[in-house]
Amino acid sequence: MAKEKTTITVAGREYTILSEEGGEYVNRVAYDLNQKIAALNAENVGLSTVTLLALTALNLTDELFKAREALEASRQELEEIREALHKAEIQNRIAAKEQAGGVAIGNELKRLREQVRRLETENQELKRSKVTSIHQNARTR
């Protein structure tokens, strides 16, 4: 991107700035800086321009450091959230597999119960048949 030349005024002095950000952005930055300088000047009447600019620079640097710390804390929190999400997704997959396995086990259990019922019925029929056969053999003797 081409650099754009912009003239701004900071603390009553004009500066020509060459920036890739564009004139509108540079003017917004200069406006914000002038607001901070004016607020500090209103709180501390009588400070020299150099002292006023130095204090403003210190305040802005302090804000920058705090913003960086907050950003790093947010990044760490985001990483923790991502890790927790990943663990939850894994647990969810495991639970889904267990549930699917549980359904399969439930179906197998149902099939086996039905088989047991059929075998019990068949066994009772065989017992009756055996008893009948024994009675018939006893009569024929």
CSV table of C-alpha atoms in Angstrom, one decimal:
chain,number,residue,atom,x,y,z
A,1,MET,CA,0.0,0.0,0.0
A,2,ALA,CA,1.3,3.5,-0.8
A,3,LYS,CA,2.1,5.9,1.9
A,4,GLU,CA,0.0,9.0,2.2
A,5,LYS,CA,1.2,12.4,3.4
A,6,THR,CA,-1.0,14.0,6.0
A,7,THR,CA,-0.5,17.2,8.0
A,8,ILE,CA,-1.7,17.2,11.6
A,9,THR,CA,-1.5,19.5,14.6
A,10,VAL,CA,-0.4,18.2,18.0
A,11,ALA,CA,-0.2,20.5,21.0
A,12,GLY,CA,-0.2,23.6,18.7
A,13,ARG,CA,2.6,22.4,16.4
A,14,GLU,CA,2.1,21.1,12.8
A,15,TYR,CA,3.6,17.9,11.7
A,16,THR,CA,3.6,16.2,8.3
A,17,ILE,CA,3.2,12.5,8.7
A,18,LEU,CA,3.8,9.8,6.0
A,19,SER,CA,1.6,6.8,6.8
A,20,GLU,CA,0.1,3.7,5.1
A,21,GLU,CA,-3.0,4.2,7.3
A,22,GLY,CA,-4.4,7.1,5.4
A,23,GLY,CA,-5.2,10.7,6.3
A,24,GLU,CA,-8.5,10.0,8.0
A,25,TYR,CA,-6.9,7.5,10.4
A,26,VAL,CA,-3.9,9.8,11.2
A,27,ASN,CA,-6.2,12.7,11.9
A,28,ARG,CA,-8.3,10.6,14.3
A,29,VAL,CA,-5.1,9.6,16.1
A,30,ALA,CA,-3.9,13.2,16.3
A,31,TYR,CA,-7.4,14.3,17.6
A,32,ASP,CA,-7.3,11.6,20.3
A,33,LEU,CA,-3.8,12.6,21.3
A,34,ASN,CA,-4.8,16.3,21.5
A,35,GLN,CA,-7.8,15.4,23.7
A,36,LYS,CA,-5.5,13.5,26.1
A,37,ILE,CA,-3.0,16.4,26.2
A,38,ALA,CA,-5.8,18.9,26.8
A,39,ALA,CA,-7.3,16.7,29.6
A,40,LEU,CA,-3.9,16.4,31.3
A,41,ASN,CA,-3.3,20.2,30.9
A,42,ALA,CA,-6.6,21.0,32.5
A,43,GLU,CA,-5.7,18.9,35.5
A,44,ASN,CA,-2.1,20.3,35.8
A,45,VAL,CA,-2.2,24.0,34.7
A,46,GLY,CA,1.1,25.6,34.2
A,47,LEU,CA,3.1,22.6,33.0
A,48,SER,CA,5.5,23.2,30.1
A,49,THR,CA,4.7,21.7,26.7
A,50,VAL,CA,7.6,19.3,27.0
A,51,THR,CA,6.5,18.1,30.5
A,52,LEU,CA,2.9,17.9,29.3
A,53,LEU,CA,3.9,15.8,26.2
A,54,ALA,CA,6.2,13.6,28.3
A,55,LEU,CA,3.4,12.9,30.9
A,56,THR,CA,0.9,12.2,28.0
A,57,ALA,CA,3.5,9.8,26.5
A,58,LEU,CA,3.9,8.0,29.9
A,59,ASN,CA,0.1,7.7,30.3
A,60,LEU,CA,-0.3,6.4,26.7
A,61,THR,CA,2.5,3.9,27.3
A,62,ASP,CA,0.9,2.8,30.5
A,63,GLU,CA,-2.4,2.2,28.7
A,64,LEU,CA,-0.5,0.3,26.0
A,65,PHE,CA,1.1,-2.0,28.6
A,66,LYS,CA,-2.2,-2.6,30.3
A,67,ALA,CA,-3.9,-3.3,27.0
A,68,ARG,CA,-1.1,-5.8,26.1
A,69,GLU,CA,-1.5,-7.5,29.5
A,70,ALA,CA,-5.3,-7.7,29.0
A,71,LEU,CA,-4.8,-9.1,25.5
A,72,GLU,CA,-2.4,-11.8,26.8
A,73,ALA,CA,-4.8,-12.7,29.5
A,74,SER,CA,-7.6,-12.9,26.9
A,75,ARG,CA,-5.4,-15.1,24.7
A,76,GLN,CA,-4.7,-17.4,27.6
A,77,GLU,CA,-8.3,-17.6,28.6
A,78,LEU,CA,-9.2,-18.3,24.9
A,79,GLU,CA,-6.6,-21.1,24.8
A,80,GLU,CA,-8.1,-22.6,28.0
A,81,ILE,CA,-11.6,-22.4,26.6
A,82,ARG,CA,-10.4,-24.1,23.4
A,83,GLU,CA,-8.8,-26.9,25.4
A,84,ALA,CA,-11.9,-27.3,27.5
A,85,LEU,CA,-14.0,-27.4,24.3
A,86,HIS,CA,-11.7,-30.0,22.8
A,87,LYS,CA,-12.0,-32.1,25.9
A,88,ALA,CA,-15.7,-31.7,25.8
A,89,GLU,CA,-15.9,-32.8,22.2
A,90,ILE,CA,-13.8,-35.9,22.9
A,91,GLN,CA,-16.1,-36.7,25.9
A,92,ASN,CA,-19.1,-36.2,23.7
A,93,ARG,CA,-17.7,-38.5,21.0
A,94,ILE,CA,-17.0,-41.1,23.7
A,95,ALA,CA,-20.4,-40.8,25.2
A,96,ALA,CA,-22.0,-41.1,21.7
A,97,LYS,CA,-20.0,-44.3,21.1
A,98,GLU,CA,-21.0,-45.6,24.5
A,99,GLN,CA,-24.6,-44.8,23.8
A,100,ALA,CA,-24.4,-46.5,20.4
A,101,GLY,CA,-22.7,-49.4,22.1
A,102,GLY,CA,-25.4,-49.4,24.8
A,103,VAL,CA,-28.1,-49.5,22.1
A,104,ALA,CA,-26.3,-52.4,20.5
A,105,ILE,CA,-26.0,-54.1,23.8
A,106,GLY,CA,-29.7,-53.4,24.5
A,107,ASN,CA,-30.6,-54.9,21.2
A,108,GLU,CA,-28.4,-58.0,21.8
A,109,LEU,CA,-29.9,-58.4,25.3
A,110,LYS,CA,-33.4,-58.2,23.8
A,111,ARG,CA,-32.5,-60.8,21.2
A,112,LEU,CA,-31.0,-63.1,23.8
A,113,ARG,CA,-34.0,-62.8,26.1
A,114,GLU,CA,-36.2,-63.8,23.2
A,115,GLN,CA,-33.9,-66.7,22.5
A,116,VAL,CA,-34.1,-67.8,26.1
A,117,ARG,CA,-37.9,-67.5,26.0
A,118,ARG,CA,-38.1,-69.7,22.9
A,119,LEU,CA,-35.7,-72.3,24.4
A,120,GLU,CA,-37.7,-72.4,27.6
A,121,THR,CA,-40.8,-73.0,25.6
A,122,GLU,CA,-39.1,-75.7,23.6
A,123,ASN,CA,-37.7,-77.3,26.8
A,124,GLN,CA,-41.2,-77.4,28.3
A,125,GLU,CA,-42.6,-79.0,25.2
A,126,LEU,CA,-39.8,-81.5,25.2
A,127,LYS,CA,-40.5,-82.3,28.9
A,128,ARG,CA,-44.2,-82.7,28.1
A,129,SER,CA,-43.3,-84.9,25.1
A,130,LYS,CA,-41.0,-87.0,27.3
A,131,VAL,CA,-43.6,-87.4,30.0
A,132,THR,CA,-46.2,-88.4,27.4
A,133,SER,CA,-43.7,-90.8,25.9
A,134,ILE,CA,-43.0,-92.4,29.3
A,135,HIS,CA,-46.7,-92.8,30.0
A,136,GLN,CA,-47.2,-94.4,26.6
A,137,ASN,CA,-44.3,-96.8,27.2
A,138,ALA,CA,-45.7,-97.7,30.6
A,139,ARG,CA,-49.1,-98.5,29.1
A,140,THR,CA,-47.7,-100.7,26.4
A,141,ARG,CA,-45.8,-102.9,28.8
